[in-house]
Amino acid sequence: SQKIEQNSEALNIQEGKTATLTCNYTNYSPAYLQWYRQDPGRGPVFLLLIRENEKEKRKERLKVTFDTTLKQSLFHITASQPADSATYLCALVRGSGGGADGLTFGKGTHLIIQP
Amino acid sequence: DTGVSQDPRHKITKRGQNVTFRCDPISEHNRLYWYRQTLGQGPEFLTYFQNEAQLEKSRLLSDRFSAERPKGSFSTLEIQRTEQGDSAMYLCASSPWTGLGNEQFFGPGTRLTVL
């Protein structure tokens, strides 16, 4: 069956360091992979999208990589700040249906940036 | 505020009662999605609409769940004969149809508690 795995335990990072979050998937051939941020009691907020033919994408302090051979995406936050503390969700868009069949999310990784 | 809105934000009901939630998407978005999220999990896709057409409903959790988007604008999600296992956050998201892998804009969610 299809499966998405993210670090289920909280990730504690010291302020100013780079935080790296992992998303692994099995039995998928995603056309796209998206990362969202979710704060407690709120809906997810879109951060970045990367396509299957892209290796890397950047946006300000964020960087995402996508390795379809390893079936893995890495999400990096450089120069991390306490305000980056949140849960980060990996979501896959299947190749068929044009993404219209909804996103499939991982459980998310709870990131804590300590001052 | 031109974001996705959901009403109510919180709903407490007794087992066996029917509940209905409303979602108002971003006005120019023609795609609307419903998700359910339980504690410690990522959002789980339920159904989606393109304009007023419900194009995917096989993921609705049971025949007690139904959704409508009668005029292609707002949508409602109804749960009949609620059970304690229905307690969760129900999230609505919308996106424009501009091709594959569009980012989704989420509302704040409706938190349902079934006693």
mmCIF file of C-alpha atoms in Angstrom:
data_model
loop_
_atom_site.group_PDB
_atom_site.id
_atom_site.type_symbol
_atom_site.label_atom_id
_atom_site.label_comp_id
_atom_site.label_asym_id
_atom_site.label_seq_id
_atom_site.Cartn_x
_atom_site.Cartn_y
_atom_site.Cartn_z
ATOM 1 C CA SER A 1 0.000 0.000 0.000
ATOM 2 C CA GLN A 2 1.041 3.623 -0.459
ATOM 3 C CA LYS A 3 2.896 5.134 2.461
ATOM 4 C CA ILE A 4 4.473 8.476 3.379
ATOM 5 C CA GLU A 5 6.847 8.660 6.325
ATOM 6 C CA GLN A 6 8.099 11.728 8.127
ATOM 7 C CA ASN A 7 10.188 11.937 11.284
ATOM 8 C CA SER A 8 7.422 11.300 13.777
ATOM 9 C CA GLU A 9 9.375 12.560 16.760
ATOM 10 C CA ALA A 10 9.897 16.227 17.496
ATOM 11 C CA LEU A 11 13.036 17.752 16.065
ATOM 12 C CA ASN A 12 14.882 20.173 18.334
ATOM 13 C CA ILE A 13 17.265 22.589 16.636
ATOM 14 C CA GLN A 14 19.232 25.456 18.059
ATOM 15 C CA GLU A 15 18.449 28.897 16.681
ATOM 16 C CA GLY A 16 20.659 29.857 13.763
ATOM 17 C CA LYS A 17 21.326 26.270 12.694
ATOM 18 C CA THR A 18 19.897 24.504 9.661
ATOM 19 C CA ALA A 19 16.892 22.267 10.257
ATOM 20 C CA THR A 20 16.518 19.294 7.910
ATOM 21 C CA LEU A 21 13.253 17.364 7.708
ATOM 22 C CA THR A 22 12.799 14.122 5.810
ATOM 23 C CA CYS A 23 9.884 12.751 3.809
ATOM 24 C CA ASN A 24 10.082 9.209 2.462
ATOM 25 C CA TYR A 25 7.432 7.522 0.389
ATOM 26 C CA THR A 26 6.758 4.029 -0.944
ATOM 27 C CA ASN A 27 4.490 2.647 -3.644
ATOM 28 C CA TYR A 28 3.978 6.084 -5.132
ATOM 29 C CA SER A 29 4.986 7.712 -8.363
ATOM 30 C CA PRO A 30 4.225 11.305 -7.461
ATOM 31 C CA ALA A 31 4.250 14.011 -10.065
ATOM 32 C CA TYR A 32 4.624 16.684 -7.410
ATOM 33 C CA LEU A 33 5.553 16.996 -3.815
ATOM 34 C CA GLN A 34 4.488 19.866 -1.610
ATOM 35 C CA TRP A 35 5.491 21.066 1.829
ATOM 36 C CA TYR A 36 3.108 22.795 4.216
ATOM 37 C CA ARG A 37 3.492 24.394 7.605
ATOM 38 C CA GLN A 38 0.827 23.934 10.269
ATOM 39 C CA ASP A 39 0.568 25.829 13.533
ATOM 40 C CA PRO A 40 -1.554 24.483 16.425
ATOM 41 C CA GLY A 41 -5.283 24.900 15.834
ATOM 42 C CA ARG A 42 -4.837 26.253 12.321
ATOM 43 C CA GLY A 43 -5.015 24.940 8.781
ATOM 44 C CA PRO A 44 -1.860 24.062 6.828
ATOM 45 C CA VAL A 45 -0.110 26.822 4.892
ATOM 46 C CA PHE A 46 1.599 26.074 1.582
ATOM 47 C CA LEU A 47 5.366 26.602 1.485
ATOM 48 C CA LEU A 48 6.931 24.998 -1.580
ATOM 49 C CA LEU A 49 6.150 22.698 -4.485
ATOM 50 C CA ILE A 50 8.684 20.605 -6.374
ATOM 51 C CA ARG A 51 8.043 18.620 -9.535
ATOM 52 C CA GLU A 52 9.346 15.134 -10.273
ATOM 53 C CA ASN A 53 11.771 16.466 -12.879
ATOM 54 C CA GLU A 54 13.241 19.047 -10.484
ATOM 55 C CA LYS A 55 16.037 18.206 -8.084
ATOM 56 C CA GLU A 56 15.938 21.297 -5.909
ATOM 57 C CA LYS A 57 13.788 24.338 -5.196
ATOM 58 C CA ARG A 58 14.520 27.361 -3.035
ATOM 59 C CA LYS A 59 12.498 30.126 -1.479
ATOM 60 C CA GLU A 60 14.208 32.566 0.852
ATOM 61 C CA ARG A 61 15.545 30.447 3.748
ATOM 62 C CA LEU A 62 13.776 27.305 2.559
ATOM 63 C CA LYS A 63 15.156 24.609 0.292
ATOM 64 C CA VAL A 64 13.516 21.403 -0.894
ATOM 65 C CA THR A 65 15.126 18.492 -2.701
ATOM 66 C CA PHE A 66 13.349 15.652 -4.452
ATOM 67 C CA ASP A 67 15.032 12.342 -5.272
ATOM 68 C CA THR A 68 12.644 10.053 -7.133
ATOM 69 C CA THR A 69 15.221 7.229 -7.121
ATOM 70 C CA LEU A 70 15.516 7.263 -3.335
ATOM 71 C CA LYS A 71 11.826 8.178 -3.059
ATOM 72 C CA GLN A 72 12.735 10.949 -0.681
ATOM 73 C CA SER A 73 12.379 14.684 -0.211
ATOM 74 C CA LEU A 74 14.437 16.781 2.179
ATOM 75 C CA PHE A 75 13.214 20.114 3.502
ATOM 76 C CA HIS A 76 15.795 22.550 4.861
ATOM 77 C CA ILE A 77 15.349 25.737 6.857
ATOM 78 C CA THR A 78 18.574 27.697 7.084
ATOM 79 C CA ALA A 79 19.343 30.259 9.799
ATOM 80 C CA SER A 80 16.431 28.854 11.784
ATOM 81 C CA GLN A 81 14.451 31.112 14.113
ATOM 82 C CA PRO A 82 12.101 30.352 17.032
ATOM 83 C CA ALA A 83 9.251 31.586 14.807
ATOM 84 C CA ASP A 84 9.941 28.617 12.516
ATOM 85 C CA SER A 85 8.696 26.281 15.254
ATOM 86 C CA ALA A 86 5.674 24.435 13.849
ATOM 87 C CA THR A 87 4.622 21.129 12.321
ATOM 88 C CA TYR A 88 5.801 20.614 8.754
ATOM 89 C CA LEU A 89 3.786 18.379 6.472
ATOM 90 C CA CYS A 90 4.911 16.632 3.323
ATOM 91 C CA ALA A 91 2.185 16.037 0.737
ATOM 92 C CA LEU A 92 2.207 14.087 -2.496
ATOM 93 C CA VAL A 93 0.261 14.641 -5.669
ATOM 94 C CA ARG A 94 -0.172 11.531 -7.721
ATOM 95 C CA GLY A 95 0.723 11.550 -11.358
ATOM 96 C CA SER A 96 -2.770 10.706 -12.551
ATOM 97 C CA GLY A 97 -5.733 12.972 -12.039
ATOM 98 C CA GLY A 98 -3.713 16.127 -12.270
ATOM 99 C CA GLY A 99 -3.672 16.536 -8.522
ATOM 100 C CA ALA A 100 -7.393 16.762 -8.540
ATOM 101 C CA ASP A 101 -7.829 13.713 -6.350
ATOM 102 C CA GLY A 102 -6.535 15.544 -3.331
ATOM 103 C CA LEU A 103 -3.251 15.614 -1.496
ATOM 104 C CA THR A 104 -1.917 12.676 0.478
ATOM 105 C CA PHE A 105 -0.155 13.929 3.579
ATOM 106 C CA GLY A 106 2.435 12.486 5.896
ATOM 107 C CA LYS A 107 1.935 12.743 9.651
ATOM 108 C CA GLY A 108 4.180 15.767 9.865
ATOM 109 C CA THR A 109 7.314 16.594 11.818
ATOM 110 C CA HIS A 110 7.102 18.870 14.841
ATOM 111 C CA LEU A 111 10.037 21.271 14.669
ATOM 112 C CA ILE A 112 11.161 23.203 17.731
ATOM 113 C CA ILE A 113 13.737 25.950 17.349
ATOM 114 C CA GLN A 114 15.318 26.747 20.688
ATOM 115 C CA PRO A 115 16.718 30.235 21.350
ATOM 116 C CA ASP B 1 -10.148 38.869 4.613
ATOM 117 C CA THR B 2 -10.191 36.981 1.308
ATOM 118 C CA GLY B 3 -8.982 33.619 2.614
ATOM 119 C CA VAL B 4 -10.928 30.391 3.015
ATOM 120 C CA SER B 5 -13.455 30.576 5.822
ATOM 121 C CA GLN B 6 -15.202 27.791 7.696
ATOM 122 C CA ASP B 7 -18.186 27.840 9.986
ATOM 123 C CA PRO B 8 -18.559 26.937 12.754
ATOM 124 C CA ARG B 9 -15.061 26.834 14.186
ATOM 125 C CA HIS B 10 -16.121 24.464 16.917
ATOM 126 C CA LYS B 11 -19.036 22.060 17.185
ATOM 127 C CA ILE B 12 -19.947 19.859 20.125
ATOM 128 C CA THR B 13 -22.691 17.346 19.523
ATOM 129 C CA LYS B 14 -24.128 14.203 21.012
ATOM 130 C CA ARG B 15 -23.695 10.839 19.394
ATOM 131 C CA GLY B 16 -26.406 10.143 16.865
ATOM 132 C CA GLN B 17 -27.021 13.771 15.916
ATOM 133 C CA ASN B 18 -26.470 15.187 12.432
ATOM 134 C CA VAL B 19 -24.011 18.023 11.875
ATOM 135 C CA THR B 20 -23.327 20.277 8.900
ATOM 136 C CA PHE B 21 -20.239 22.369 8.273
ATOM 137 C CA ARG B 22 -19.847 25.189 5.793
ATOM 138 C CA CYS B 23 -16.825 26.247 3.761
ATOM 139 C CA ASP B 24 -16.472 29.464 1.756
ATOM 140 C CA PRO B 25 -13.502 29.194 -0.604
ATOM 141 C CA ILE B 26 -11.474 31.994 -2.114
ATOM 142 C CA SER B 27 -13.878 33.476 -4.613
ATOM 143 C CA GLU B 28 -11.973 32.888 -7.839
ATOM 144 C CA HIS B 29 -11.032 29.284 -6.954
ATOM 145 C CA ASN B 30 -13.070 26.643 -8.704
ATOM 146 C CA ARG B 31 -11.641 23.635 -6.870
ATOM 147 C CA LEU B 32 -12.696 22.852 -3.317
ATOM 148 C CA TYR B 33 -11.445 20.004 -1.110
ATOM 149 C CA TRP B 34 -12.494 18.525 2.217
ATOM 150 C CA TYR B 35 -10.057 16.826 4.593
ATOM 151 C CA ARG B 36 -10.267 15.322 8.044
ATOM 152 C CA GLN B 37 -7.424 15.588 10.532
ATOM 153 C CA THR B 38 -7.107 13.698 13.808
ATOM 154 C CA LEU B 39 -4.571 14.411 16.528
ATOM 155 C CA GLY B 40 -1.018 13.600 15.525
ATOM 156 C CA GLN B 41 -1.947 12.810 11.932
ATOM 157 C CA GLY B 42 -1.757 14.689 8.675
ATOM 158 C CA PRO B 43 -4.946 15.740 6.898
ATOM 159 C CA GLU B 44 -6.821 12.886 5.219
ATOM 160 C CA PHE B 45 -8.485 13.635 1.886
ATOM 161 C CA LEU B 46 -12.246 13.085 1.788
ATOM 162 C CA THR B 47 -13.688 14.606 -1.384
ATOM 163 C CA TYR B 48 -13.331 17.426 -3.888
ATOM 164 C CA PHE B 49 -15.353 19.567 -6.258
ATOM 165 C CA GLN B 50 -14.584 21.327 -9.464
ATOM 166 C CA ASN B 51 -17.169 24.072 -9.595
ATOM 167 C CA GLU B 52 -20.401 22.322 -8.582
ATOM 168 C CA ALA B 53 -19.344 18.855 -9.764
ATOM 169 C CA GLN B 54 -18.165 16.409 -7.130
ATOM 170 C CA LEU B 55 -15.407 14.603 -8.978
ATOM 171 C CA GLU B 56 -14.153 12.318 -6.244
ATOM 172 C CA LYS B 57 -16.166 10.940 -3.366
ATOM 173 C CA SER B 58 -14.940 7.402 -2.970
ATOM 174 C CA ARG B 59 -12.737 8.512 -0.068
ATOM 175 C CA LEU B 60 -15.631 9.684 2.057
ATOM 176 C CA LEU B 61 -15.357 7.674 5.236
ATOM 177 C CA SER B 62 -18.806 6.118 5.129
ATOM 178 C CA ASP B 63 -22.238 6.704 3.665
ATOM 179 C CA ARG B 64 -22.961 8.899 6.688
ATOM 180 C CA PHE B 65 -20.741 11.550 5.105
ATOM 181 C CA SER B 66 -21.934 13.688 2.226
ATOM 182 C CA ALA B 67 -20.869 16.953 0.665
ATOM 183 C CA GLU B 68 -22.456 19.473 -1.660
ATOM 184 C CA ARG B 69 -21.441 22.555 -3.564
ATOM 185 C CA PRO B 70 -24.723 23.544 -5.144
ATOM 186 C CA LYS B 71 -23.761 26.700 -6.989
ATOM 187 C CA GLY B 72 -20.059 26.165 -7.314
ATOM 188 C CA SER B 73 -19.303 28.616 -4.543
ATOM 189 C CA PHE B 74 -19.626 27.574 -0.896
ATOM 190 C CA SER B 75 -19.730 23.920 0.134
ATOM 191 C CA THR B 76 -21.259 21.963 2.980
ATOM 192 C CA LEU B 77 -20.121 18.723 4.589
ATOM 193 C CA GLU B 78 -22.760 16.770 6.481
ATOM 194 C CA ILE B 79 -22.232 13.905 8.877
ATOM 195 C CA GLN B 80 -25.329 11.957 9.795
ATOM 196 C CA ARG B 81 -25.746 9.907 12.962
ATOM 197 C CA THR B 82 -22.444 11.063 14.380
ATOM 198 C CA GLU B 83 -20.205 8.641 16.237
ATOM 199 C CA GLN B 84 -17.464 9.355 18.753
ATOM 200 C CA GLY B 85 -14.902 8.315 16.138
ATOM 201 C CA ASP B 86 -16.001 11.264 13.995
ATOM 202 C CA SER B 87 -14.389 13.650 16.478
ATOM 203 C CA ALA B 88 -11.690 15.444 14.493
ATOM 204 C CA MET B 89 -10.760 18.672 12.747
ATOM 205 C CA TYR B 90 -12.503 19.059 9.378
ATOM 206 C CA LEU B 91 -10.515 21.188 6.967
ATOM 207 C CA CYS B 92 -11.596 22.787 3.737
ATOM 208 C CA ALA B 93 -9.177 23.947 1.057
ATOM 209 C CA SER B 94 -9.516 25.628 -2.310
ATOM 210 C CA SER B 95 -7.298 26.050 -5.320
ATOM 211 C CA PRO B 96 -7.456 27.633 -8.738
ATOM 212 C CA TRP B 97 -7.454 25.369 -11.738
ATOM 213 C CA THR B 98 -4.266 26.389 -13.481
ATOM 214 C CA GLY B 99 -2.838 22.967 -14.182
ATOM 215 C CA LEU B 100 -1.263 20.238 -12.146
ATOM 216 C CA GLY B 101 -0.096 20.283 -8.580
ATOM 217 C CA ASN B 102 -1.672 23.548 -7.490
ATOM 218 C CA GLU B 103 -1.070 24.737 -3.987
ATOM 219 C CA GLN B 104 -4.097 24.478 -1.796
ATOM 220 C CA PHE B 105 -5.301 27.236 0.496
ATOM 221 C CA PHE B 106 -6.700 25.873 3.718
ATOM 222 C CA GLY B 107 -9.291 27.307 6.015
ATOM 223 C CA PRO B 108 -8.965 27.325 9.815
ATOM 224 C CA GLY B 109 -10.996 24.148 10.179
ATOM 225 C CA THR B 110 -14.055 23.083 12.155
ATOM 226 C CA ARG B 111 -13.280 21.099 15.266
ATOM 227 C CA LEU B 112 -15.965 18.497 15.942
ATOM 228 C CA THR B 113 -16.389 16.840 19.312
ATOM 229 C CA VAL B 114 -18.902 14.013 19.565
ATOM 230 C CA LEU B 115 -19.905 13.177 23.131
#
